[in-house]
Amino acid sequence: MIKKKLCLLGILGVGKTSLIKKYVQNIFSENYLVTVGVKVDKKNIVLPDGQEVVLIIWDMEGQDDFRNFADSYLRGLSGYFVVADGTRRESLSTAKSIALTMKNMFPNAESTFLINKADLKEQWKTTEADIIELNFCNSSCYKTSAKTGENVEEAFVDIAARMAKKDHV
Amino acid sequence: MSDEKENPGLDERLKDLDPQEIYNIKALMKRMQGGNITPVAVGKTLPEAVLIGDEGSQRLSKSMTGITERSIAASVEENPEALTTALFPIIGSAIRKALEKFLAEFMDSMNRGLEKTLSVKRLQWRYESIKTGVPYLEIVLRETIQYRVEHVFLIHKKTGILIKDVSIEGKTGPDSDMVAPMLSVIRDYIKDSMALKKSEEVDSIKAGAHTIMVEDGPYATLALFVRGNADIKARTAAQEVLETVHLRYGSVFKAFSGNMKPFDGVESLLKRCLISQGRQSEKKKPVYAISLLSIILLAFLTFGILGIVSGQSRKALIKSLDAEPGIVVVSSKTLFGKTKLKLLQDPRAKMAQDVASSVKTSLLRYTLVSEPYLSPLFSDSMPANKAVPEELLALGRKLAEIVLYFEQDSDELRTGQEGAVREAGNILSELIGKSAAYGFSTSVDIVGHAAGNVQDEAALLISDIRAKKAFALFAEINTHLVNYVKALGLGISEPLVPIELTEEDRIKNRSVTFKAIFEQIK
């Protein structure tokens, strides 16, 4: 069994906590509660190759200015999700900036972009071009919905499998 | 030139190459022959070589361990002063740090003890101190330094990931995998908020009844969840365990990738921290149980003593009543402390209350049921206010000894009893004379008796006839005394022999006796 630290980053209200709640507890709530500081959750999973992984999921407080993040919260992570809200274009540009910073800080960590709120696609302000542009970070990308559960499990399992392959934290 | 000497024809063979290639080949040959391995060359390359050699598996460090230890030992043996001087600055600092830590914990413990100075506990401790002579401070320390390490977490310092945890039996709590990272977060938060220096660590957090004691190592953090106030022993245990963990698993930590497998077996080390220390488990005295038992015992004793006293008093009363002429205690029943006495009481007898008073017994706890009866003991008509002179009583007893017998189941007097009747007349004459002198008058009841054990009409009738027959004989022989006598049949009520066992007893009960009756002349 291996344990991996996974962090979720992104600006306020993109749905980080909802994604974790959906994945860990299979619950979705329309109520919006702001995460203060950090909250830790856990999920035991078995990868397709049979390997057991315990994901220690750090739900980080949403901040518009990523520079305010305490390094100590991120220290030792094996992977991270950068979460953006498809209905808010500014969340995507902040996500790009977060991804760049993170790439510099943790070049060996696995990363994935999650463009959340796929259930509200008609309200999306994000274009496919914007999403393709994200590839410059060499990250994979999922369009997710914490409400319907679309791609949530897939995104978590994918990053867990990639983290498990690496022999570093 | 030397190359040409050692390798004749070398220059010839190399002539087709350019000058740089010729130089490189010659340099290589020199290196192969060891020509360049000089102390200067080694000195230049050694630091780099050591760094490269220690990377990864730390083989060089491991291989140097023995040599280093032996070198230090040799140095101490040769000149201890050199090593002492070198280590002096570190030793002083280390001792100071250890002392500071000890004093801080000691003061903390003291403070907790003194915090309780306004409590009832404190008064109890004061009392115990006075009672036992043990210094108060010692009692405070003993009472406050009590703890139990309930849960131990080994946490990867860099990631906050829980490596292993152990807890005391039966202890359950929140998911340890989630507690461990949050603990790291809280410590970092406090450190950031308080702007603590890098060297200042948050090594203790108070949470409810628990103190989270934290020890940091280079790669791992050990967190002890302690119930109560931990002392230096717990901290020392944590430090020792953490050091051992680093010694054994240092390389595993360094290459940590989240794999827990290499840490199998670390639990046995962590369990060393599951200690409890302090005062012995305080056994509360069963005050309530003792009180209850005491009350029950006291009640039993009280009722027992009262019962004995009451029983003795009852016996004394019954004895006194029985001894009293004219009172017969027929039965006695005691229920719920109340005694019911059934009495036969002659109206002429003393009142039961007076008898009770004479033995200092109250009749409040008694129910007296008395039935009137005539006691034969009052046949001599004892005056209430004047005793019958003994001389008269002696004559009365002498008269009572005269018995007239009858044939079996018959009212016929046996023959040859005239003498006895005559003697009875003589005694009566004497009584009449003497009793007058004492102020008494005398009469005689000629009492007829019957044998048997049933007081029926037949018995009364036969006794009456017997009495009349005896009266007739008495009157015939003592004609002048006829006015002083009367016949009275009592059946079997006052037999001469109460329990008839033989025929002789029955004969005695088929009789007539004489009973003197004295009356005070008013």
CSV table of N, CA and C in Angstrom, one decimal, chain A residues 1-5 38-42 44 54 56 58 70 72-78 163 166-169, chain B residues 156-164 175-178 181-182 184-185 188-189 192 255-261:
chain,number,residue,atom,x,y,z
A,1,MET,N,0.8,-1.2,0.0
A,1,MET,CA,0.0,0.0,0.0
A,1,MET,C,0.9,1.3,0.0
A,2,ILE,N,0.5,2.2,-0.8
A,2,ILE,CA,1.2,3.5,-0.8
A,2,ILE,C,0.2,4.6,-0.5
A,3,LYS,N,0.8,5.7,0.1
A,3,LYS,CA,0.0,6.9,0.4
A,3,LYS,C,0.6,8.0,-0.4
A,4,LYS,N,-0.3,8.8,-1.0
A,4,LYS,CA,0.1,9.9,-1.8
A,4,LYS,C,-0.7,11.2,-1.4
A,5,LYS,N,0.1,12.3,-1.4
A,5,LYS,CA,-0.6,13.6,-1.1
A,5,LYS,C,-1.0,14.3,-2.4
A,38,VAL,N,-7.3,24.9,5.2
A,38,VAL,CA,-7.1,23.7,4.5
A,38,VAL,C,-7.9,22.6,5.2
A,39,LYS,N,-8.4,21.7,4.4
A,39,LYS,CA,-9.1,20.5,5.0
A,39,LYS,C,-8.6,19.3,4.4
A,40,VAL,N,-8.4,18.3,5.2
A,40,VAL,CA,-7.8,17.0,4.6
A,40,VAL,C,-8.8,15.9,4.6
A,41,ASP,N,-8.9,15.2,3.5
A,41,ASP,CA,-9.8,14.1,3.3
A,41,ASP,C,-8.9,12.9,2.9
A,42,LYS,N,-9.6,11.8,2.8
A,42,LYS,CA,-8.8,10.5,2.5
A,42,LYS,C,-9.7,9.6,1.6
A,44,ASN,N,-9.4,5.6,-0.1
A,44,ASN,CA,-8.6,4.4,-0.4
A,44,ASN,C,-9.1,3.9,-1.8
A,54,VAL,N,-3.7,5.0,-1.0
A,54,VAL,CA,-4.5,5.9,-0.1
A,54,VAL,C,-4.2,7.3,-0.6
A,56,ILE,N,-4.3,11.1,0.2
A,56,ILE,CA,-4.6,12.1,1.2
A,56,ILE,C,-4.8,13.4,0.5
A,58,TRP,N,-5.8,17.1,0.0
A,58,TRP,CA,-5.8,18.4,0.7
A,58,TRP,C,-6.6,19.4,-0.1
A,70,ALA,N,0.4,29.1,1.7
A,70,ALA,CA,1.5,28.7,2.6
A,70,ALA,C,2.3,27.5,2.0
A,72,SER,N,4.0,25.4,3.3
A,72,SER,CA,3.9,24.2,4.1
A,72,SER,C,2.8,23.3,3.8
A,73,TYR,N,1.7,23.9,3.3
A,73,TYR,CA,0.6,23.1,2.9
A,73,TYR,C,0.9,22.2,1.6
A,74,LEU,N,1.7,22.8,0.8
A,74,LEU,CA,2.0,22.1,-0.5
A,74,LEU,C,3.2,21.1,-0.4
A,75,ARG,N,4.0,21.4,0.6
A,75,ARG,CA,5.2,20.6,0.8
A,75,ARG,C,5.0,19.1,0.7
A,76,GLY,N,5.7,18.4,-0.1
A,76,GLY,CA,5.7,17.0,-0.2
A,76,GLY,C,4.5,16.4,-1.0
A,77,LEU,N,3.9,17.2,-1.8
A,77,LEU,CA,2.7,16.7,-2.6
A,77,LEU,C,3.3,15.8,-3.7
A,78,SER,N,2.5,14.9,-4.1
A,78,SER,CA,2.9,14.0,-5.2
A,78,SER,C,2.1,14.4,-6.5
A,163,MET,N,0.7,9.1,-10.1
A,163,MET,CA,1.5,9.4,-8.9
A,163,MET,C,2.1,8.1,-8.4
A,166,LYS,N,5.4,6.9,-9.8
A,166,LYS,CA,6.7,7.7,-9.5
A,166,LYS,C,7.2,7.2,-8.1
A,167,ASP,N,8.5,7.1,-8.0
A,167,ASP,CA,9.2,6.7,-6.8
A,167,ASP,C,9.6,7.8,-5.9
A,168,HIS,N,8.9,8.9,-6.1
A,168,HIS,CA,9.2,10.1,-5.2
A,168,HIS,C,7.8,10.6,-4.7
A,169,VAL,N,7.9,11.4,-3.7
A,169,VAL,CA,6.7,12.0,-3.2
A,169,VAL,C,6.3,13.2,-4.1
B,156,HIS,N,5.4,11.4,8.4
B,156,HIS,CA,6.4,11.9,7.5
B,156,HIS,C,6.4,13.4,7.5
B,157,LYS,N,7.6,13.9,7.9
B,157,LYS,CA,7.6,15.4,8.1
B,157,LYS,C,7.3,16.2,6.9
B,158,LYS,N,7.8,15.8,5.8
B,158,LYS,CA,7.7,16.7,4.6
B,158,LYS,C,6.3,16.7,4.1
B,159,THR,N,5.6,15.5,4.1
B,159,THR,CA,4.3,15.5,3.4
B,159,THR,C,3.1,15.5,4.4
B,160,GLY,N,3.5,15.3,5.7
B,160,GLY,CA,2.4,15.2,6.7
B,160,GLY,C,1.6,13.9,6.6
B,161,ILE,N,2.1,12.9,5.8
B,161,ILE,CA,1.4,11.6,5.6
B,161,ILE,C,1.8,10.8,6.8
B,162,LEU,N,0.7,10.1,7.3
B,162,LEU,CA,0.9,9.2,8.4
B,162,LEU,C,1.6,7.9,8.0
B,163,ILE,N,2.7,7.6,8.7
B,163,ILE,CA,3.5,6.4,8.4
B,163,ILE,C,2.8,5.2,9.1
B,164,LYS,N,2.8,5.4,10.4
B,164,LYS,CA,2.1,4.3,11.2
B,164,LYS,C,1.6,5.0,12.5
B,175,ASP,N,-10.1,9.2,12.0
B,175,ASP,CA,-9.2,8.6,11.0
B,175,ASP,C,-7.8,9.2,11.2
B,176,SER,N,-6.9,8.3,11.5
B,176,SER,CA,-5.5,8.7,11.8
B,176,SER,C,-4.9,9.3,10.6
B,177,ASP,N,-5.2,8.8,9.4
B,177,ASP,CA,-4.7,9.4,8.1
B,177,ASP,C,-5.1,10.8,7.9
B,178,MET,N,-6.2,11.2,8.5
B,178,MET,CA,-6.6,12.6,8.3
B,178,MET,C,-6.2,13.5,9.5
B,181,PRO,N,-2.1,14.8,8.9
B,181,PRO,CA,-1.9,16.0,8.1
B,181,PRO,C,-2.4,17.2,8.8
B,182,MET,N,-3.6,17.1,9.4
B,182,MET,CA,-4.2,18.3,10.1
B,182,MET,C,-3.3,18.8,11.2
B,184,SER,N,-0.1,18.6,11.2
B,184,SER,CA,1.0,19.3,10.6
B,184,SER,C,0.5,20.7,10.2
B,185,VAL,N,-0.7,20.8,9.7
B,185,VAL,CA,-1.3,22.1,9.3
B,185,VAL,C,-1.4,23.0,10.5
B,188,ASP,N,1.9,24.3,11.6
B,188,ASP,CA,2.4,25.3,10.7
B,188,ASP,C,1.7,26.6,10.8
B,189,TYR,N,0.4,26.5,11.0
B,189,TYR,CA,-0.5,27.6,11.2
B,189,TYR,C,0.0,28.4,12.4
B,192,ASP,N,3.3,30.0,11.8
B,192,ASP,CA,3.2,31.2,10.9
B,192,ASP,C,2.6,32.4,11.6
B,255,ALA,N,14.2,8.3,0.9
B,255,ALA,CA,13.7,7.9,-0.4
B,255,ALA,C,12.2,7.7,-0.4
B,256,PHE,N,11.6,8.3,0.5
B,256,PHE,CA,10.1,8.0,0.7
B,256,PHE,C,9.3,8.4,-0.5
B,257,SER,N,8.5,7.4,-0.9
B,257,SER,CA,7.6,7.7,-2.1
B,257,SER,C,6.2,7.4,-1.8
B,258,GLY,N,5.9,7.3,-0.5
B,258,GLY,CA,4.5,7.0,-0.1
B,258,GLY,C,4.3,5.5,0.1
B,259,ASN,N,5.3,4.7,-0.1
B,259,ASN,CA,5.2,3.2,0.1
B,259,ASN,C,5.3,2.9,1.6
B,260,MET,N,4.4,2.2,2.1
B,260,MET,CA,4.4,1.9,3.5
B,260,MET,C,5.1,0.6,3.9
B,261,LYS,N,5.3,-0.2,2.9
B,261,LYS,CA,5.8,-1.5,3.2
B,261,LYS,C,7.1,-1.5,4.0
